[in-house]
mmCIF file of C-alpha atoms in Angstrom:
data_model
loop_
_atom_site.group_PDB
_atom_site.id
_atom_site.type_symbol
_atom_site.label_atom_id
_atom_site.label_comp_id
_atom_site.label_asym_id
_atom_site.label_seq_id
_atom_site.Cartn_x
_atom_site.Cartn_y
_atom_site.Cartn_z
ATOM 1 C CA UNK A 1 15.900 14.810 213.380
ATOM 2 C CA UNK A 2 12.576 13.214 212.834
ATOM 3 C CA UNK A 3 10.363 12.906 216.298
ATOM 4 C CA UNK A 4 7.014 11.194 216.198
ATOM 5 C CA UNK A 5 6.553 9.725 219.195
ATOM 6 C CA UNK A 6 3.829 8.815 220.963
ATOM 7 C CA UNK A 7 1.948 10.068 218.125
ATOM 8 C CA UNK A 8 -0.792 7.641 217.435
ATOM 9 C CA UNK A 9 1.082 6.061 214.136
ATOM 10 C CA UNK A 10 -0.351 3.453 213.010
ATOM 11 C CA UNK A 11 0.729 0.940 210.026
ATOM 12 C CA UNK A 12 3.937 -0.085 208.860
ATOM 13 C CA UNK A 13 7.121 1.764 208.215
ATOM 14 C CA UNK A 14 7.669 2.423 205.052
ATOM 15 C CA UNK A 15 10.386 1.242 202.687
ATOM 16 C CA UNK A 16 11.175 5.029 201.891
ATOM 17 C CA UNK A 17 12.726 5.583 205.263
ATOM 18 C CA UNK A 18 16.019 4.409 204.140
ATOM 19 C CA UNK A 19 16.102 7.585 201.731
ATOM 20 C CA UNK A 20 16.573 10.244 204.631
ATOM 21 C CA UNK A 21 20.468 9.392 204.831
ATOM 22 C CA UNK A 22 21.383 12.588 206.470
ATOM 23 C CA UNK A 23 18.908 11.756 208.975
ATOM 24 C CA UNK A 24 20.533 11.455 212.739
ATOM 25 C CA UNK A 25 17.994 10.996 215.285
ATOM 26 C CA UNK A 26 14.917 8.696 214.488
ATOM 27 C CA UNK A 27 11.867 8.507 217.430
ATOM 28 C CA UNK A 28 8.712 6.329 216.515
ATOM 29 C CA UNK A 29 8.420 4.922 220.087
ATOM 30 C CA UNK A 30 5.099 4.444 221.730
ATOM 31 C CA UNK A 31 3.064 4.069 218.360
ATOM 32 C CA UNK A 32 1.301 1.668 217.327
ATOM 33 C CA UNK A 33 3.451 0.593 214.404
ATOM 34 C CA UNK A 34 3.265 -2.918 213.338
ATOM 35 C CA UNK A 35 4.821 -5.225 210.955
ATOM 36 C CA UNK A 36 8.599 -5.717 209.970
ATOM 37 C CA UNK A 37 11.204 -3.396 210.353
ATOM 38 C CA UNK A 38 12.474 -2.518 206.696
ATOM 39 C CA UNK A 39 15.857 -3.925 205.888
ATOM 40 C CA UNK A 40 16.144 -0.369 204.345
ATOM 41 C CA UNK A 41 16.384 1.558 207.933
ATOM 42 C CA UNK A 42 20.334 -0.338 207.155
ATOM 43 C CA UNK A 43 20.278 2.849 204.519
ATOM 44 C CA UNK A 44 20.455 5.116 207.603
ATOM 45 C CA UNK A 45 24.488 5.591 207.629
ATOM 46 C CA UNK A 46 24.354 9.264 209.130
ATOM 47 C CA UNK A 47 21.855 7.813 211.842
ATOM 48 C CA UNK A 48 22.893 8.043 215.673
ATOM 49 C CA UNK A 49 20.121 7.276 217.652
ATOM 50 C CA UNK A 50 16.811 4.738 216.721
ATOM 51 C CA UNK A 51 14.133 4.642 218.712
ATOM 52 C CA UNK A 52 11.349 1.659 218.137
ATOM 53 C CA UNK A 53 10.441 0.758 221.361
ATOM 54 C CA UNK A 54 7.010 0.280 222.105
ATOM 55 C CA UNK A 55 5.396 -0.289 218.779
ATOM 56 C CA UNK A 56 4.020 -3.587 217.403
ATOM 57 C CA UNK A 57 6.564 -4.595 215.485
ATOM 58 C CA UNK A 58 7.068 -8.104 214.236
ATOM 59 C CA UNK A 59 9.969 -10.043 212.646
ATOM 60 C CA UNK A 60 13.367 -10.289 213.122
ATOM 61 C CA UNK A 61 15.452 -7.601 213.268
ATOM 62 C CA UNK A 62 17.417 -7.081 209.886
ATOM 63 C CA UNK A 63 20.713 -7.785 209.289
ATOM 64 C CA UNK A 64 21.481 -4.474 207.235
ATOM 65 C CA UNK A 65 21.401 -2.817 210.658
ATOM 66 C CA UNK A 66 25.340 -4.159 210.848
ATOM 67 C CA UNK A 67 26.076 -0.939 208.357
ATOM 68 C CA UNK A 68 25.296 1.867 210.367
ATOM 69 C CA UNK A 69 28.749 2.436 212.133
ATOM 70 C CA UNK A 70 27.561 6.051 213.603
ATOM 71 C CA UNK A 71 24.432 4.579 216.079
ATOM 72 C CA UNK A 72 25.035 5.349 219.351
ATOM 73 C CA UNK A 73 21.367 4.456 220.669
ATOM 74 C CA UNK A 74 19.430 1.116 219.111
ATOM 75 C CA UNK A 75 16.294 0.822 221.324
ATOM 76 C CA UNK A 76 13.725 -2.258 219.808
ATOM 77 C CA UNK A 77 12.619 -2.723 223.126
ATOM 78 C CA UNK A 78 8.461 -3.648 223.864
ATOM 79 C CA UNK A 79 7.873 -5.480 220.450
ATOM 80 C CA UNK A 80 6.920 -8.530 219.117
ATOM 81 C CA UNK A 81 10.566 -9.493 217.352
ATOM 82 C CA UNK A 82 11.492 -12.894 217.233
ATOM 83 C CA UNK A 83 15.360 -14.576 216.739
ATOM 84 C CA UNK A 84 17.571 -14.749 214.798
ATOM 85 C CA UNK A 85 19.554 -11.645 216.367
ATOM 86 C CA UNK A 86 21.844 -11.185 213.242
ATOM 87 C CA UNK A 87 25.412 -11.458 213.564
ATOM 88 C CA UNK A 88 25.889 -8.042 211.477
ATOM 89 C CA UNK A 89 24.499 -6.339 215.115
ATOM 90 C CA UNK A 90 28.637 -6.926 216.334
ATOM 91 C CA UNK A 91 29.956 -5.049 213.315
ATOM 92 C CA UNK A 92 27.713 -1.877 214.727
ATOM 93 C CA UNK A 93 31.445 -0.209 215.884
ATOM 94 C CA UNK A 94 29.905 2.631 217.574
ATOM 95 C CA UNK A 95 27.113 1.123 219.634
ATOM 96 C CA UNK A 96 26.539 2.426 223.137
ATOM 97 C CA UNK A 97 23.202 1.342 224.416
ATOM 98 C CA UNK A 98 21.292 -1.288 223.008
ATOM 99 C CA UNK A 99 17.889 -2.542 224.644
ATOM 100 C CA UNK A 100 16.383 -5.493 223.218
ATOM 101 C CA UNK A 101 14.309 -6.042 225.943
ATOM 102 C CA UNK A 102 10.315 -7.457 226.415
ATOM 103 C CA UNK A 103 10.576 -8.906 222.898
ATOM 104 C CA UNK A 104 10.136 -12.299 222.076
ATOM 105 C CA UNK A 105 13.887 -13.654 221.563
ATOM 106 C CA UNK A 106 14.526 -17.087 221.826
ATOM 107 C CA UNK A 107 17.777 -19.552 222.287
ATOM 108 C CA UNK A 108 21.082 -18.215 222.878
ATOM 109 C CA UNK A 109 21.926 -14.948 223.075
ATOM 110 C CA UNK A 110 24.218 -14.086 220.361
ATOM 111 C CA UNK A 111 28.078 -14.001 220.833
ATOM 112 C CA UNK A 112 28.234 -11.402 218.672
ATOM 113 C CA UNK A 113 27.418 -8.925 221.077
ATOM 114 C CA UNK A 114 30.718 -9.487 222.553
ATOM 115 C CA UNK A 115 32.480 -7.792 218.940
ATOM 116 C CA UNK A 116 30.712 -4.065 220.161
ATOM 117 C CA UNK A 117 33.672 -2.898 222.490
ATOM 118 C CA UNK A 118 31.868 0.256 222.637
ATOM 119 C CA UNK A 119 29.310 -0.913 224.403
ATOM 120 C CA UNK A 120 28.128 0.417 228.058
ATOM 121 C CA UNK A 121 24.566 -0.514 228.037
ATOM 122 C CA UNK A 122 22.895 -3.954 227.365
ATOM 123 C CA UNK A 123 19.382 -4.771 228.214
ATOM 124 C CA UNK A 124 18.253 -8.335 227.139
ATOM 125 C CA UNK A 125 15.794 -9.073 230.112
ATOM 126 C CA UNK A 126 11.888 -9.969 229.369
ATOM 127 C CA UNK A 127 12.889 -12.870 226.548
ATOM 128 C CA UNK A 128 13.036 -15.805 226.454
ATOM 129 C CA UNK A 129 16.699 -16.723 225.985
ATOM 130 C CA UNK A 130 18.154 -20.170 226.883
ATOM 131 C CA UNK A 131 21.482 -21.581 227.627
ATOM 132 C CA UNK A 132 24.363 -20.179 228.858
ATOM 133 C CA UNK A 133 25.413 -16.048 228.758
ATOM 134 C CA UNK A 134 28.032 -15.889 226.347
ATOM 135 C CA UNK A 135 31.426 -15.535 227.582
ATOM 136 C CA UNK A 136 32.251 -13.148 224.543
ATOM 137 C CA UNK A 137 30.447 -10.214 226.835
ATOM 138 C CA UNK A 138 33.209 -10.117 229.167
ATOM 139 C CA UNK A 139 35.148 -8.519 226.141
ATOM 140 C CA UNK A 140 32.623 -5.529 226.670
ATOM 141 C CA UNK A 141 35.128 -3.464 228.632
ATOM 142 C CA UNK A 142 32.975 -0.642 228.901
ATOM 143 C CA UNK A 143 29.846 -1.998 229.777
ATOM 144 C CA UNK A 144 28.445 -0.523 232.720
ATOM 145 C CA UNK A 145 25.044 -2.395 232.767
ATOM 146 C CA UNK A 146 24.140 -5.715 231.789
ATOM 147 C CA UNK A 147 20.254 -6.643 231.929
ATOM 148 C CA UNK A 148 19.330 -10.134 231.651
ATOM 149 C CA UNK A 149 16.633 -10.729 233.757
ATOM 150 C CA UNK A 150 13.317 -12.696 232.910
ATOM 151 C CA UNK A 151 15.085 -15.159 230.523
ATOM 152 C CA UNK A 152 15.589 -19.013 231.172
ATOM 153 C CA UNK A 153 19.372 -18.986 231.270
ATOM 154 C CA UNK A 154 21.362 -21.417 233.004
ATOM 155 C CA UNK A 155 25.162 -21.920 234.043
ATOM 156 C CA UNK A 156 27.223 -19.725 236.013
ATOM 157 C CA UNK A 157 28.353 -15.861 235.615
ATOM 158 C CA UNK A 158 31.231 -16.577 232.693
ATOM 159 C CA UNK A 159 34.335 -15.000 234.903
ATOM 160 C CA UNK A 160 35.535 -12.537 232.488
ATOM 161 C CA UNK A 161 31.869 -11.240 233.189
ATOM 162 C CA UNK A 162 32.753 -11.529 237.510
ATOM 163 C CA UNK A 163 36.606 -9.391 236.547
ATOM 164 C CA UNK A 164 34.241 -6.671 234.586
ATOM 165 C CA UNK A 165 32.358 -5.845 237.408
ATOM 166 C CA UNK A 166 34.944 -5.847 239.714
ATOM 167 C CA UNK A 167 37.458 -3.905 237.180
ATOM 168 C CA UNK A 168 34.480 -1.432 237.082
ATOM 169 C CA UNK A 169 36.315 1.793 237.720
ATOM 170 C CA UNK A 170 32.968 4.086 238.557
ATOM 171 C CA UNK A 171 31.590 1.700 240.876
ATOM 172 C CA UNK A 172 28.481 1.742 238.953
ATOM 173 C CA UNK A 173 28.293 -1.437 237.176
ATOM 174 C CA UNK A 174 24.891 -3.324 237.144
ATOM 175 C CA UNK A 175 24.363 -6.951 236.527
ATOM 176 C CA UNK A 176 20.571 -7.703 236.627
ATOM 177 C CA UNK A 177 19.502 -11.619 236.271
ATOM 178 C CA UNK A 178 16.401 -11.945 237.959
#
């Protein structure tokens, strides 16, 4: 477990991080990290929770992220990252909560989401995604909360979405679009 959080970081992180594969919990929230995230933090396979939010952080997010199957937690939220999403985020088969939120996203949200059936959490709000919310989330059986609030999305609530929340056996589920 490596915690630095909050820890007045500054820079960029380093290509070397994708050599700590037995590593399982990453924290560099609330730092002042900036640039691109390496496409070696893919390297991570033993990795179950990464935590970026907060930084400075610009780019996209890479598309090596798709290869670690074990991360339960993905939080980029409070960055600078910019689209594309990359389609390799669906193949991430163990994903529980992701929070992509207060970034600078654009266009559609990807349907890839939809492919992470392990989902329960999604926070997308504070972007600025356009068009319609893909219908491919109502696949997200276990979702539980679904944040899309501060975007300019248009078009109804896809109905497979509507069935989710009222399918929702804990009485829990959140839907959040302003």
């Amino acid at each position: 477990h490596l915690y630095l959080s909050n820890s007045g970081l500054t820079g960029s992180i380093p290509t070397d991080i994708g050599d700590l594969t037995n590593l399982e919990i990453l924290h560099l929230h609330e730092n002042q990290l900036t640039g691109e995230i390496p496409s070696e933090i893919g390297d991570l396979i033993n990795l179950s929770n990464l935590n970026l939010s907060y930084n400075s952080l610009t780019g996209s997010i890479p598309p090596e992220v798709g290869n670690m199957n074990t991360l339960l937690w993905m939080y980029l939220d409070g960055n600078e990252l910019v689209s594309p999403i990359p389609s390799e985020i669906g193949n991430m088969s163990s994903l529980k909560r992701l929070s992509l939120s207060d970034n600078q996203f654009t266009g559609a949200i990807p349907s890839a989401l939809g492919n992470i059936s392990t989902l329960e959490r999604l926070y997308l709000y504070s972007n600025q995604f356009t068009g319609e919310i893909p219908s491919e989330l109502g696949q997200l059986n276990s979702l539980g909360i679904l944040s899309l609030g501060s975007n300019q999305l248009t078009g109804n609530i896809p109905n497979d979405i509507m069935e989710l929340i009222d399918d929702s056996w804990s009485g829990l589920y959140t839907l959040a679009l302003n």
